[in-house]
Amino acid sequence: MGFTRRSGGNSEGAVTDQGEEGESDEEIAFMRRIQREVLRFCIDLLNYPLQDNEYKSVIISGLAVLGICDDDRWLNAEDYTSKYSAVAKLAQMMVVYKGYEQRQEEIKRKTEANERQGNGLTAEQIGEAARSYFHHIRRLTFQFITMAYDGRDPTPMQWIYKA
């Protein structure tokens, strides 16, 4: 999801914010597209409406499998809660990153429109005109991280909160 590390001192095989040393711009762009699609897929899994059968959800079914011990018994509740917590934390991090990406995409669209139309707006003015990170993250959070309301079908995250 765009996270990289930096090599300490040794430039051979170094990883920077731009990607691994020696990677072409095409390779970096390709990997970013893959990362965006993986993030979109994960968000779609988290946003899957449960309707009548929650076990059609990959996340709920996966959590059920994680609840089985090697000796064919179920994990104790206190041992299983950390698995729910990990899924919830990962979902929250993905929401923040998706909100970040959405704002950056909005700024890019506004910048391109500004150039096409010759409005002469500065980058700062375009950034101010774009919706905030808070707006994007709040919308995604209400969409599937918080409990369902207004007659919407629950999502896997809401099922986890109730379990």
PDB file of C-alpha atoms in Angstrom:
ATOM      1  CA  MET A   1       0.000   0.000   0.000  1.00  0.00           C
ATOM      2  CA  GLY A   2       2.820   2.331  -0.790  1.00  0.00           C
ATOM      3  CA  PHE A   3       4.884   1.753   2.318  1.00  0.00           C
ATOM      4  CA  THR A   4       8.626   1.435   1.829  1.00  0.00           C
ATOM      5  CA  ARG A   5      11.786   1.148   3.888  1.00  0.00           C
ATOM      6  CA  ARG A   6      15.140   2.829   3.482  1.00  0.00           C
ATOM      7  CA  SER A   7      18.443   1.013   3.383  1.00  0.00           C
ATOM      8  CA  GLY A   8      21.048   2.095   5.910  1.00  0.00           C
ATOM      9  CA  GLY A   9      24.274   3.076   4.162  1.00  0.00           C
ATOM     10  CA  ASN A  10      24.367   0.245   1.635  1.00  0.00           C
ATOM     11  CA  SER A  11      23.008   1.491  -1.686  1.00  0.00           C
ATOM     12  CA  GLU A  12      22.892  -1.970  -3.241  1.00  0.00           C
ATOM     13  CA  GLY A  13      19.267  -3.119  -3.384  1.00  0.00           C
ATOM     14  CA  ALA A  14      18.138   0.007  -1.540  1.00  0.00           C
ATOM     15  CA  VAL A  15      14.429   0.635  -1.211  1.00  0.00           C
ATOM     16  CA  THR A  16      13.295   4.255  -1.239  1.00  0.00           C
ATOM     17  CA  ASP A  17       9.993   6.099  -1.405  1.00  0.00           C
ATOM     18  CA  GLN A  18      10.214   5.706  -5.187  1.00  0.00           C
ATOM     19  CA  GLY A  19      10.700   1.919  -5.080  1.00  0.00           C
ATOM     20  CA  GLU A  20      13.681  -0.393  -5.290  1.00  0.00           C
ATOM     21  CA  GLU A  21      16.823   1.006  -6.827  1.00  0.00           C
ATOM     22  CA  GLY A  22      16.997   0.088 -10.478  1.00  0.00           C
ATOM     23  CA  GLU A  23      13.234  -0.227 -10.941  1.00  0.00           C
ATOM     24  CA  SER A  24      11.852   1.627 -13.920  1.00  0.00           C
ATOM     25  CA  ASP A  25       9.075   4.176 -13.630  1.00  0.00           C
ATOM     26  CA  GLU A  26       6.819   1.683 -15.408  1.00  0.00           C
ATOM     27  CA  GLU A  27       7.534  -1.006 -12.790  1.00  0.00           C
ATOM     28  CA  ILE A  28       6.869   1.427  -9.954  1.00  0.00           C
ATOM     29  CA  ALA A  29       3.613   2.595 -11.567  1.00  0.00           C
ATOM     30  CA  PHE A  30       2.579  -1.031 -12.147  1.00  0.00           C
ATOM     31  CA  MET A  31       3.207  -1.940  -8.483  1.00  0.00           C
ATOM     32  CA  ARG A  32       1.252   1.106  -7.312  1.00  0.00           C
ATOM     33  CA  ARG A  33      -1.685   0.043  -9.495  1.00  0.00           C
ATOM     34  CA  ILE A  34      -1.539  -3.448  -7.988  1.00  0.00           C
ATOM     35  CA  GLN A  35      -1.402  -1.997  -4.468  1.00  0.00           C
ATOM     36  CA  ARG A  36      -4.430   0.213  -5.196  1.00  0.00           C
ATOM     37  CA  GLU A  37      -6.371  -2.765  -6.562  1.00  0.00           C
ATOM     38  CA  VAL A  38      -5.488  -4.933  -3.543  1.00  0.00           C
ATOM     39  CA  LEU A  39      -6.638  -2.125  -1.247  1.00  0.00           C
ATOM     40  CA  ARG A  40      -9.867  -1.757  -3.261  1.00  0.00           C
ATOM     41  CA  PHE A  41     -10.444  -5.521  -3.024  1.00  0.00           C
ATOM     42  CA  CYS A  42      -9.910  -5.511   0.758  1.00  0.00           C
ATOM     43  CA  ILE A  43     -12.270  -2.544   1.159  1.00  0.00           C
ATOM     44  CA  ASP A  44     -14.863  -4.395  -0.952  1.00  0.00           C
ATOM     45  CA  LEU A  45     -14.526  -7.446   1.318  1.00  0.00           C
ATOM     46  CA  LEU A  46     -15.050  -5.260   4.379  1.00  0.00           C
ATOM     47  CA  ASN A  47     -18.018  -3.540   2.740  1.00  0.00           C
ATOM     48  CA  TYR A  48     -19.736  -6.783   1.656  1.00  0.00           C
ATOM     49  CA  PRO A  49     -23.425  -6.710   2.719  1.00  0.00           C
ATOM     50  CA  LEU A  50     -24.128  -9.789   4.841  1.00  0.00           C
ATOM     51  CA  GLN A  51     -27.887  -9.980   4.187  1.00  0.00           C
ATOM     52  CA  ASP A  52     -29.176 -13.483   5.101  1.00  0.00           C
ATOM     53  CA  ASN A  53     -25.982 -15.536   5.278  1.00  0.00           C
ATOM     54  CA  GLU A  54     -22.953 -14.022   6.980  1.00  0.00           C
ATOM     55  CA  TYR A  55     -20.797 -17.029   6.092  1.00  0.00           C
ATOM     56  CA  LYS A  56     -20.858 -15.999   2.422  1.00  0.00           C
ATOM     57  CA  SER A  57     -18.433 -13.294   3.558  1.00  0.00           C
ATOM     58  CA  VAL A  58     -14.781 -14.236   3.072  1.00  0.00           C
ATOM     59  CA  ILE A  59     -13.843 -12.329   6.228  1.00  0.00           C
ATOM     60  CA  ILE A  60     -16.422 -14.028   8.466  1.00  0.00           C
ATOM     61  CA  SER A  61     -15.609 -17.470   7.047  1.00  0.00           C
ATOM     62  CA  GLY A  62     -11.894 -16.809   7.484  1.00  0.00           C
ATOM     63  CA  LEU A  63     -12.432 -15.807  11.107  1.00  0.00           C
ATOM     64  CA  ALA A  64     -14.420 -19.001  11.668  1.00  0.00           C
ATOM     65  CA  VAL A  65     -11.518 -21.071  10.330  1.00  0.00           C
ATOM     66  CA  LEU A  66      -9.076 -19.172  12.565  1.00  0.00           C
ATOM     67  CA  GLY A  67     -11.224 -20.175  15.538  1.00  0.00           C
ATOM     68  CA  ILE A  68     -10.475 -23.889  15.077  1.00  0.00           C
ATOM     69  CA  CYS A  69      -7.588 -25.333  17.114  1.00  0.00           C
ATOM     70  CA  ASP A  70      -5.208 -28.029  15.875  1.00  0.00           C
ATOM     71  CA  ASP A  71      -7.020 -30.610  18.031  1.00  0.00           C
ATOM     72  CA  ASP A  72     -10.394 -29.869  16.325  1.00  0.00           C
ATOM     73  CA  ARG A  73     -11.866 -27.814  19.153  1.00  0.00           C
ATOM     74  CA  TRP A  74     -12.767 -24.126  19.214  1.00  0.00           C
ATOM     75  CA  LEU A  75     -10.444 -21.501  20.650  1.00  0.00           C
ATOM     76  CA  ASN A  76     -11.411 -19.997  23.985  1.00  0.00           C
ATOM     77  CA  ALA A  77     -13.051 -16.577  23.714  1.00  0.00           C
ATOM     78  CA  GLU A  78     -10.097 -14.821  25.366  1.00  0.00           C
ATOM     79  CA  ASP A  79      -7.718 -16.349  22.787  1.00  0.00           C
ATOM     80  CA  TYR A  80     -10.001 -15.514  19.872  1.00  0.00           C
ATOM     81  CA  THR A  81     -10.691 -11.865  20.701  1.00  0.00           C
ATOM     82  CA  SER A  82      -7.231 -10.797  19.530  1.00  0.00           C
ATOM     83  CA  LYS A  83      -8.055 -12.105  16.036  1.00  0.00           C
ATOM     84  CA  TYR A  84     -11.168  -9.903  15.885  1.00  0.00           C
ATOM     85  CA  SER A  85      -9.112  -6.996  17.167  1.00  0.00           C
ATOM     86  CA  ALA A  86      -6.446  -7.513  14.493  1.00  0.00           C
ATOM     87  CA  VAL A  87      -9.059  -7.509  11.714  1.00  0.00           C
ATOM     88  CA  ALA A  88     -10.645  -4.344  13.136  1.00  0.00           C
ATOM     89  CA  LYS A  89      -7.268  -2.555  13.340  1.00  0.00           C
ATOM     90  CA  LEU A  90      -6.312  -3.559   9.798  1.00  0.00           C
ATOM     91  CA  ALA A  91      -9.697  -2.347   8.552  1.00  0.00           C
ATOM     92  CA  GLN A  92      -9.181   1.001  10.273  1.00  0.00           C
ATOM     93  CA  MET A  93      -5.712   1.386   8.742  1.00  0.00           C
ATOM     94  CA  MET A  94      -7.076   0.540   5.285  1.00  0.00           C
ATOM     95  CA  VAL A  95      -9.825   3.139   5.716  1.00  0.00           C
ATOM     96  CA  VAL A  96      -7.265   5.813   6.592  1.00  0.00           C
ATOM     97  CA  TYR A  97      -5.085   4.887   3.624  1.00  0.00           C
ATOM     98  CA  LYS A  98      -8.080   4.740   1.260  1.00  0.00           C
ATOM     99  CA  GLY A  99      -9.179   8.187   2.507  1.00  0.00           C
ATOM    100  CA  TYR A 100      -5.665   9.490   1.834  1.00  0.00           C
ATOM    101  CA  GLU A 101      -5.734   8.055  -1.699  1.00  0.00           C
ATOM    102  CA  GLN A 102      -9.174   9.501  -2.419  1.00  0.00           C
ATOM    103  CA  ARG A 103      -8.067  13.016  -1.449  1.00  0.00           C
ATOM    104  CA  GLN A 104      -4.903  12.719  -3.548  1.00  0.00           C
ATOM    105  CA  GLU A 105      -6.982  11.534  -6.530  1.00  0.00           C
ATOM    106  CA  GLU A 106      -9.393  14.446  -6.057  1.00  0.00           C
ATOM    107  CA  ILE A 107      -6.503  16.939  -5.994  1.00  0.00           C
ATOM    108  CA  LYS A 108      -5.052  15.347  -9.134  1.00  0.00           C
ATOM    109  CA  ARG A 109      -8.418  15.604 -10.950  1.00  0.00           C
ATOM    110  CA  LYS A 110      -8.834  19.238  -9.890  1.00  0.00           C
ATOM    111  CA  THR A 111      -5.273  20.046 -10.978  1.00  0.00           C
ATOM    112  CA  GLU A 112      -5.841  18.488 -14.407  1.00  0.00           C
ATOM    113  CA  ALA A 113      -9.155  20.356 -14.795  1.00  0.00           C
ATOM    114  CA  ASN A 114      -7.442  23.591 -13.735  1.00  0.00           C
ATOM    115  CA  GLU A 115      -4.770  23.118 -16.408  1.00  0.00           C
ATOM    116  CA  ARG A 116      -7.333  22.240 -19.122  1.00  0.00           C
ATOM    117  CA  GLN A 117      -9.552  25.201 -18.300  1.00  0.00           C
ATOM    118  CA  GLY A 118      -6.681  27.629 -17.688  1.00  0.00           C
ATOM    119  CA  ASN A 119      -8.099  28.839 -14.368  1.00  0.00           C
ATOM    120  CA  GLY A 120      -4.667  29.732 -13.015  1.00  0.00           C
ATOM    121  CA  LEU A 121      -5.306  28.328  -9.536  1.00  0.00           C
ATOM    122  CA  THR A 122      -2.286  27.560  -7.377  1.00  0.00           C
ATOM    123  CA  ALA A 123      -1.627  24.122  -5.897  1.00  0.00           C
ATOM    124  CA  GLU A 124      -2.542  25.552  -2.491  1.00  0.00           C
ATOM    125  CA  GLN A 125      -5.902  26.838  -3.769  1.00  0.00           C
ATOM    126  CA  ILE A 126      -6.644  23.489  -5.381  1.00  0.00           C
ATOM    127  CA  GLY A 127      -5.764  21.695  -2.128  1.00  0.00           C
ATOM    128  CA  GLU A 128      -8.080  23.994  -0.191  1.00  0.00           C
ATOM    129  CA  ALA A 129     -10.905  23.360  -2.671  1.00  0.00           C
ATOM    130  CA  ALA A 130     -10.561  19.577  -2.336  1.00  0.00           C
ATOM    131  CA  ARG A 131     -12.475  17.784   0.390  1.00  0.00           C
ATOM    132  CA  SER A 132     -10.445  17.084   3.520  1.00  0.00           C
ATOM    133  CA  TYR A 133      -8.932  13.793   4.640  1.00  0.00           C
ATOM    134  CA  PHE A 134     -11.452  13.910   7.472  1.00  0.00           C
ATOM    135  CA  HIS A 135     -14.347  13.996   4.979  1.00  0.00           C
ATOM    136  CA  HIS A 136     -13.123  10.939   3.070  1.00  0.00           C
ATOM    137  CA  ILE A 137     -12.209   8.918   6.163  1.00  0.00           C
ATOM    138  CA  ARG A 138     -15.470   9.757   7.947  1.00  0.00           C
ATOM    139  CA  ARG A 139     -17.525   8.660   4.925  1.00  0.00           C
ATOM    140  CA  LEU A 140     -15.674   5.340   4.695  1.00  0.00           C
ATOM    141  CA  THR A 141     -15.946   4.819   8.458  1.00  0.00           C
ATOM    142  CA  PHE A 142     -19.704   5.379   8.452  1.00  0.00           C
ATOM    143  CA  GLN A 143     -20.015   3.176   5.387  1.00  0.00           C
ATOM    144  CA  PHE A 144     -18.745  -0.031   6.982  1.00  0.00           C
ATOM    145  CA  ILE A 145     -16.713   0.420  10.165  1.00  0.00           C
ATOM    146  CA  THR A 146     -19.512   1.670  12.432  1.00  0.00           C
ATOM    147  CA  MET A 147     -22.774  -0.130  13.195  1.00  0.00           C
ATOM    148  CA  ALA A 148     -25.426  -0.262  10.433  1.00  0.00           C
ATOM    149  CA  TYR A 149     -28.240   2.247  10.551  1.00  0.00           C
ATOM    150  CA  ASP A 150     -31.027   3.518   8.292  1.00  0.00           C
ATOM    151  CA  GLY A 151     -32.013   0.013   7.205  1.00  0.00           C
ATOM    152  CA  ARG A 152     -28.669  -0.840   5.593  1.00  0.00           C
ATOM    153  CA  ASP A 153     -27.518  -4.443   5.579  1.00  0.00           C
ATOM    154  CA  PRO A 154     -24.737  -5.068   8.100  1.00  0.00           C
ATOM    155  CA  THR A 155     -21.151  -5.566   6.940  1.00  0.00           C
ATOM    156  CA  PRO A 156     -18.506  -8.005   8.252  1.00  0.00           C
ATOM    157  CA  MET A 157     -17.081  -5.335  10.571  1.00  0.00           C
ATOM    158  CA  GLN A 158     -20.474  -4.795  12.162  1.00  0.00           C
ATOM    159  CA  TRP A 159     -20.856  -8.558  12.600  1.00  0.00           C
ATOM    160  CA  ILE A 160     -17.459  -8.660  14.334  1.00  0.00           C
ATOM    161  CA  TYR A 161     -18.497  -5.861  16.706  1.00  0.00           C
ATOM    162  CA  LYS A 162     -21.649  -7.764  17.663  1.00  0.00           C
ATOM    163  CA  ALA A 163     -19.924 -11.151  18.070  1.00  0.00           C
TER     164      ALA A 163
END
